CSV table of C-alpha atoms in Angstrom, one decimal:
chain,number,residue,atom,x,y,z
U,1,MET,CA,58.6,35.7,-7.4
U,2,LEU,CA,57.6,33.1,-10.0
U,3,ARG,CA,56.8,30.6,-7.2
U,4,CYS,CA,54.4,33.1,-5.6
U,5,HIS,CA,52.6,33.6,-8.9
U,6,TRP,CA,52.0,29.8,-9.2
U,7,TYR,CA,50.7,29.7,-5.7
U,8,HIS,CA,48.2,32.4,-6.3
U,9,ALA,CA,47.1,30.9,-9.6
U,10,ALA,CA,46.6,27.5,-8.0
U,11,LEU,CA,44.5,29.1,-5.2
U,12,LEU,CA,42.5,30.9,-7.7
U,13,LEU,CA,41.7,27.6,-9.5
U,14,VAL,CA,40.6,26.0,-6.3
U,15,LEU,CA,38.3,28.9,-5.5
U,16,MET,CA,36.8,28.8,-9.0
U,17,PHE,CA,36.3,25.0,-8.7
U,18,PHE,CA,34.3,25.3,-5.4
U,19,CYS,CA,32.3,28.3,-6.5
U,20,THR,CA,31.4,26.6,-9.8
U,21,GLY,CA,30.4,23.3,-8.0
U,22,GLU,CA,28.3,25.2,-5.5
U,23,GLY,CA,26.6,27.1,-8.3
U,24,LEU,CA,25.8,23.9,-10.2
U,25,ALA,CA,24.3,22.4,-7.0
U,26,GLN,CA,22.1,25.4,-6.6
U,27,ASN,CA,21.0,25.3,-10.2
U,28,ALA,CA,20.2,21.6,-9.8
U,29,THR,CA,18.0,22.4,-6.8
U,30,THR,CA,16.3,25.4,-8.4
U,31,ASP,CA,15.8,23.7,-11.8
U,32,GLN,CA,13.5,21.0,-10.3
U,33,PRO,CA,10.2,21.1,-12.4
U,34,ALA,CA,7.1,22.3,-10.5
U,35,LEU,CA,4.7,19.4,-10.9
U,36,GLU,CA,2.0,20.3,-8.4
U,37,GLY,CA,-1.4,20.4,-10.0
U,38,ILE,CA,-4.0,18.4,-11.9
U,39,TRP,CA,-2.7,16.2,-14.8
U,40,ARG,CA,-4.4,14.3,-17.6
U,41,VAL,CA,-2.4,11.1,-18.3
U,42,SER,CA,-2.9,9.1,-21.5
U,43,LEU,CA,-2.1,5.4,-21.2
U,44,GLY,CA,-2.7,4.0,-24.7
U,45,GLN,CA,-6.4,3.9,-25.1
U,46,ASN,CA,-7.2,4.7,-21.5
U,47,ALA,CA,-6.8,8.0,-19.6
U,48,VAL,CA,-6.3,8.8,-15.9
U,49,THR,CA,-6.8,12.1,-14.1
U,50,MET,CA,-4.1,12.7,-11.5
U,51,VAL,CA,-3.6,15.4,-8.8
U,52,LEU,CA,0.0,15.8,-7.5
U,53,HIS,CA,1.4,17.6,-4.4
U,54,GLN,CA,5.0,18.2,-4.3
U,55,PHE,CA,7.5,18.5,-1.4
U,56,GLU,CA,11.0,19.1,-2.8
U,57,GLY,CA,11.6,15.8,-4.7
U,58,GLN,CA,8.7,13.8,-3.2
U,59,LEU,CA,5.4,13.5,-5.0
U,60,PHE,CA,2.1,12.3,-3.7
U,61,GLY,CA,-1.6,12.6,-4.4
U,62,SER,CA,-4.6,10.9,-5.9
U,63,ALA,CA,-5.8,9.5,-9.2
U,64,SER,CA,-9.0,8.4,-10.8
U,65,SER,CA,-10.5,6.8,-14.0
U,66,SER,CA,-13.9,7.8,-15.1
U,67,GLU,CA,-13.8,5.1,-17.8
U,68,GLU,CA,-13.2,2.2,-15.3
U,69,ALA,CA,-14.8,4.0,-12.3
U,70,TRP,CA,-12.0,3.7,-9.7
U,71,ASN,CA,-10.0,6.1,-7.4
U,72,GLY,CA,-6.4,5.4,-6.3
U,73,ALA,CA,-3.5,6.8,-4.4
U,74,VAL,CA,-0.3,8.2,-6.0
U,75,MET,CA,3.2,8.1,-4.5
U,76,GLY,CA,6.6,8.9,-6.2
U,77,SER,CA,9.7,10.9,-6.5
U,78,MET,CA,11.5,13.2,-8.9
U,79,ASN,CA,15.2,13.8,-9.5
U,80,ASN,CA,15.8,16.9,-11.7
U,81,SER,CA,13.7,15.9,-14.7
U,82,THR,CA,13.6,12.1,-14.0
U,83,LEU,CA,10.2,11.0,-12.8
U,84,GLU,CA,8.8,7.8,-11.1
U,85,LEU,CA,5.2,7.5,-9.9
U,86,THR,CA,3.1,4.5,-8.7
U,87,ILE,CA,-0.7,4.6,-8.8
U,88,THR,CA,-2.4,2.0,-6.6
U,89,PHE,CA,-6.1,1.3,-6.8
U,90,LEU,CA,-8.7,-1.5,-6.3
U,91,ARG,CA,-10.0,-3.2,-9.4
U,92,ASP,CA,-12.2,-6.3,-9.7
U,93,GLY,CA,-12.0,-7.1,-6.1
U,94,GLY,CA,-8.1,-6.9,-6.0
U,95,ILE,CA,-5.2,-4.5,-5.9
U,96,ALA,CA,-3.8,-3.0,-9.2
U,97,GLU,CA,-0.9,-0.7,-9.9
U,98,ILE,CA,0.2,1.6,-12.7
U,99,ARG,CA,3.9,2.7,-12.6
U,100,LEU,CA,5.0,5.7,-14.6
U,101,ILE,CA,8.7,6.1,-15.4
U,102,GLY,CA,10.0,8.9,-17.6
U,103,ARG,CA,11.0,12.5,-17.8
U,104,CYS,CA,9.1,15.6,-16.9
U,105,SER,CA,8.9,19.4,-17.3
U,106,ASP,CA,6.7,22.0,-15.6
U,107,GLU,CA,3.7,21.1,-17.9
U,108,GLU,CA,4.5,17.7,-19.6
U,109,MET,CA,5.5,14.2,-18.8
U,110,ARG,CA,6.5,11.4,-21.1
U,111,GLY,CA,7.8,7.9,-20.6
U,112,THR,CA,6.8,4.2,-20.1
U,113,PHE,CA,3.9,2.9,-18.1
U,114,TYR,CA,3.6,-0.6,-16.5
U,115,ARG,CA,0.2,-1.9,-15.3
U,116,SER,CA,-0.5,-5.1,-13.4
U,117,ASP,CA,-3.2,-6.4,-11.0
U,118,SER,CA,-3.7,-9.3,-8.5
U,119,THR,CA,-5.5,-11.5,-11.1
U,120,GLY,CA,-2.4,-11.8,-13.3
U,121,ASN,CA,-3.2,-9.2,-16.0
U,122,ALA,CA,-0.2,-7.0,-17.1
U,123,GLU,CA,0.5,-4.6,-19.9
U,124,SER,CA,3.1,-1.9,-20.7
U,125,GLY,CA,3.3,1.0,-23.2
U,126,GLU,CA,4.1,4.6,-23.7
U,127,PHE,CA,2.4,7.4,-21.7
U,128,GLU,CA,2.2,11.2,-21.9
U,129,ALA,CA,0.7,13.7,-19.5
U,130,ILE,CA,-0.2,17.4,-19.6
U,131,LEU,CA,-0.9,19.8,-16.9
U,132,ILE,CA,-4.5,20.9,-17.1
U,133,ASN,CA,-4.8,23.0,-13.9
U,134,PRO,CA,-2.2,24.2,-11.4
U,135,ASP,CA,-4.8,24.5,-8.7
U,136,THR,CA,-5.1,21.2,-6.8
U,137,SER,CA,-8.4,22.1,-5.2
U,138,GLY,CA,-10.2,21.6,-8.6
U,139,TYR,CA,-9.7,17.8,-8.3
U,140,THR,CA,-12.9,15.7,-7.8
U,141,PRO,CA,-12.9,11.8,-7.4
U,142,VAL,CA,-15.2,9.8,-9.5
U,143,LYS,CA,-18.1,7.8,-8.3
U,144,GLU,CA,-16.9,4.2,-8.0
U,145,ALA,CA,-19.0,1.3,-9.4
U,146,GLN,CA,-20.7,-1.1,-7.0
U,147,SER,CA,-18.6,-4.3,-6.6
U,148,GLU,CA,-19.9,-7.7,-7.6
U,149,VAL,CA,-19.8,-8.8,-4.0
U,150,GLY,CA,-22.0,-5.9,-2.9
U,151,ALA,CA,-24.4,-6.6,-5.7
U,152,SER,CA,-24.9,-10.2,-4.8
U,153,GLN,CA,-25.8,-9.5,-1.1
U,154,PRO,CA,-29.5,-8.5,-1.7
U,155,ALA,CA,-30.0,-11.8,-3.6
U,156,ALA,CA,-28.6,-13.7,-0.6
U,157,ILE,CA,-30.8,-11.8,1.8
U,158,THR,CA,-33.9,-12.5,-0.3
U,159,SER,CA,-32.9,-16.2,-0.3
U,160,GLY,CA,-32.6,-16.1,3.4
U,161,ASN,CA,-36.0,-14.6,3.8
U,162,THR,CA,-37.5,-17.3,1.6
U,163,THR,CA,-35.8,-20.0,3.7
U,164,SER,CA,-37.1,-18.5,7.0
U,165,ALA,CA,-40.6,-18.4,5.6
U,166,GLU,CA,-40.7,-22.2,5.1
U,167,PRO,CA,-41.0,-23.1,8.9
U,168,SER,CA,-44.0,-20.7,9.0
U,169,GLU,CA,-45.7,-22.6,6.2
U,170,ALA,CA,-44.9,-25.8,7.9
U,171,GLN,CA,-46.4,-24.5,11.1
U,172,ALA,CA,-49.6,-23.4,9.3
U,173,THR,CA,-49.8,-26.9,7.8
U,174,GLY,CA,-49.5,-28.4,11.2
U,175,ALA,CA,-52.1,-26.2,12.6
U,176,GLN,CA,-54.6,-27.2,9.9
U,177,SER,CA,-53.8,-30.9,10.6
U,178,ARG,CA,-55.2,-30.5,14.1
U,179,TYR,CA,-58.8,-30.1,12.7
U,180,THR,CA,-60.2,-33.4,11.7
U,181,ASP,CA,-62.9,-34.0,9.2
U,182,VAL,CA,-65.9,-35.5,11.0
U,183,HIS,CA,-67.0,-37.4,7.9
U,184,SER,CA,-63.8,-39.4,8.1
U,185,LEU,CA,-65.0,-40.7,11.5
U,186,ALA,CA,-68.5,-41.8,10.4
U,187,HIS,CA,-67.6,-45.4,10.6
U,188,LEU,CA,-67.0,-45.1,14.3
U,189,VAL,CA,-70.6,-43.9,15.0
U,190,PRO,CA,-73.2,-46.8,15.5
U,191,PRO,CA,-76.3,-46.6,13.3
U,192,ALA,CA,-79.1,-44.7,15.1
U,193,ALA,CA,-81.9,-45.3,12.7
U,194,GLY,CA,-85.0,-47.0,14.5
U,195,VAL,CA,-83.4,-47.1,17.8
U,196,ILE,CA,-85.3,-45.2,20.6
U,197,PRO,CA,-83.6,-44.9,23.9
U,198,PRO,CA,-85.6,-46.2,26.9
U,199,GLY,CA,-87.7,-43.7,28.7
U,200,ILE,CA,-88.5,-41.5,25.7
U,201,ASN,CA,-92.0,-41.5,24.4
U,202,MET,CA,-92.6,-40.2,20.9
U,203,GLY,CA,-95.7,-38.2,21.7
U,204,GLY,CA,-97.3,-38.3,18.4
U,205,ALA,CA,-96.1,-36.6,15.3
U,206,GLY,CA,-96.0,-33.2,16.9
U,207,GLY,CA,-93.4,-33.7,19.6
U,208,MET,CA,-91.9,-35.9,22.3
U,209,GLY,CA,-93.0,-36.6,25.9
U,210,MET,CA,-91.4,-38.3,28.8
U,211,MET,CA,-93.0,-41.5,30.2
U,212,GLY,CA,-94.5,-41.3,33.6
């Protein structure tokens, strides 16, 4: 009889363990913060607007900086309240990244950020973010600034036009050189003063006549 009681007690403990474990797993799943929406992220003296879409523990979206005039892509993941996001964008003709690592709730994020770019600049610090709109359709990218390469193209085109005009000027100079100043050939013409070709009669002061 005592052995039977021990058997039932052990079976009850096993059932309680599995039920409790399953309940904890369900709570871990249901307790995932809802991060979908538009966020305002403060990175020291700079700020970034970020829109996040959420599929279970995966996060993706877009980000923009109105101060530095760039748009970027966001990829990351979340495990319970632990968060890791990477923002990738173009800056000064190269690739730059901002990585956010920290903890999150439904309306707040806090942690450390790391920023680096392809030119060798790097910095780190503390970040915090707040949810400003749960509706992702309200996100609008910023107008990006024209790159230095694009700005230099018109000058190159102007220079090309100036160079192409030089042959035309040379052709015009060549065309003008085909016309010769007759005064420069005066030394080639024999003096005609006092010379009357044979057969011509100067018929008085009023005109000329032919000799018969």
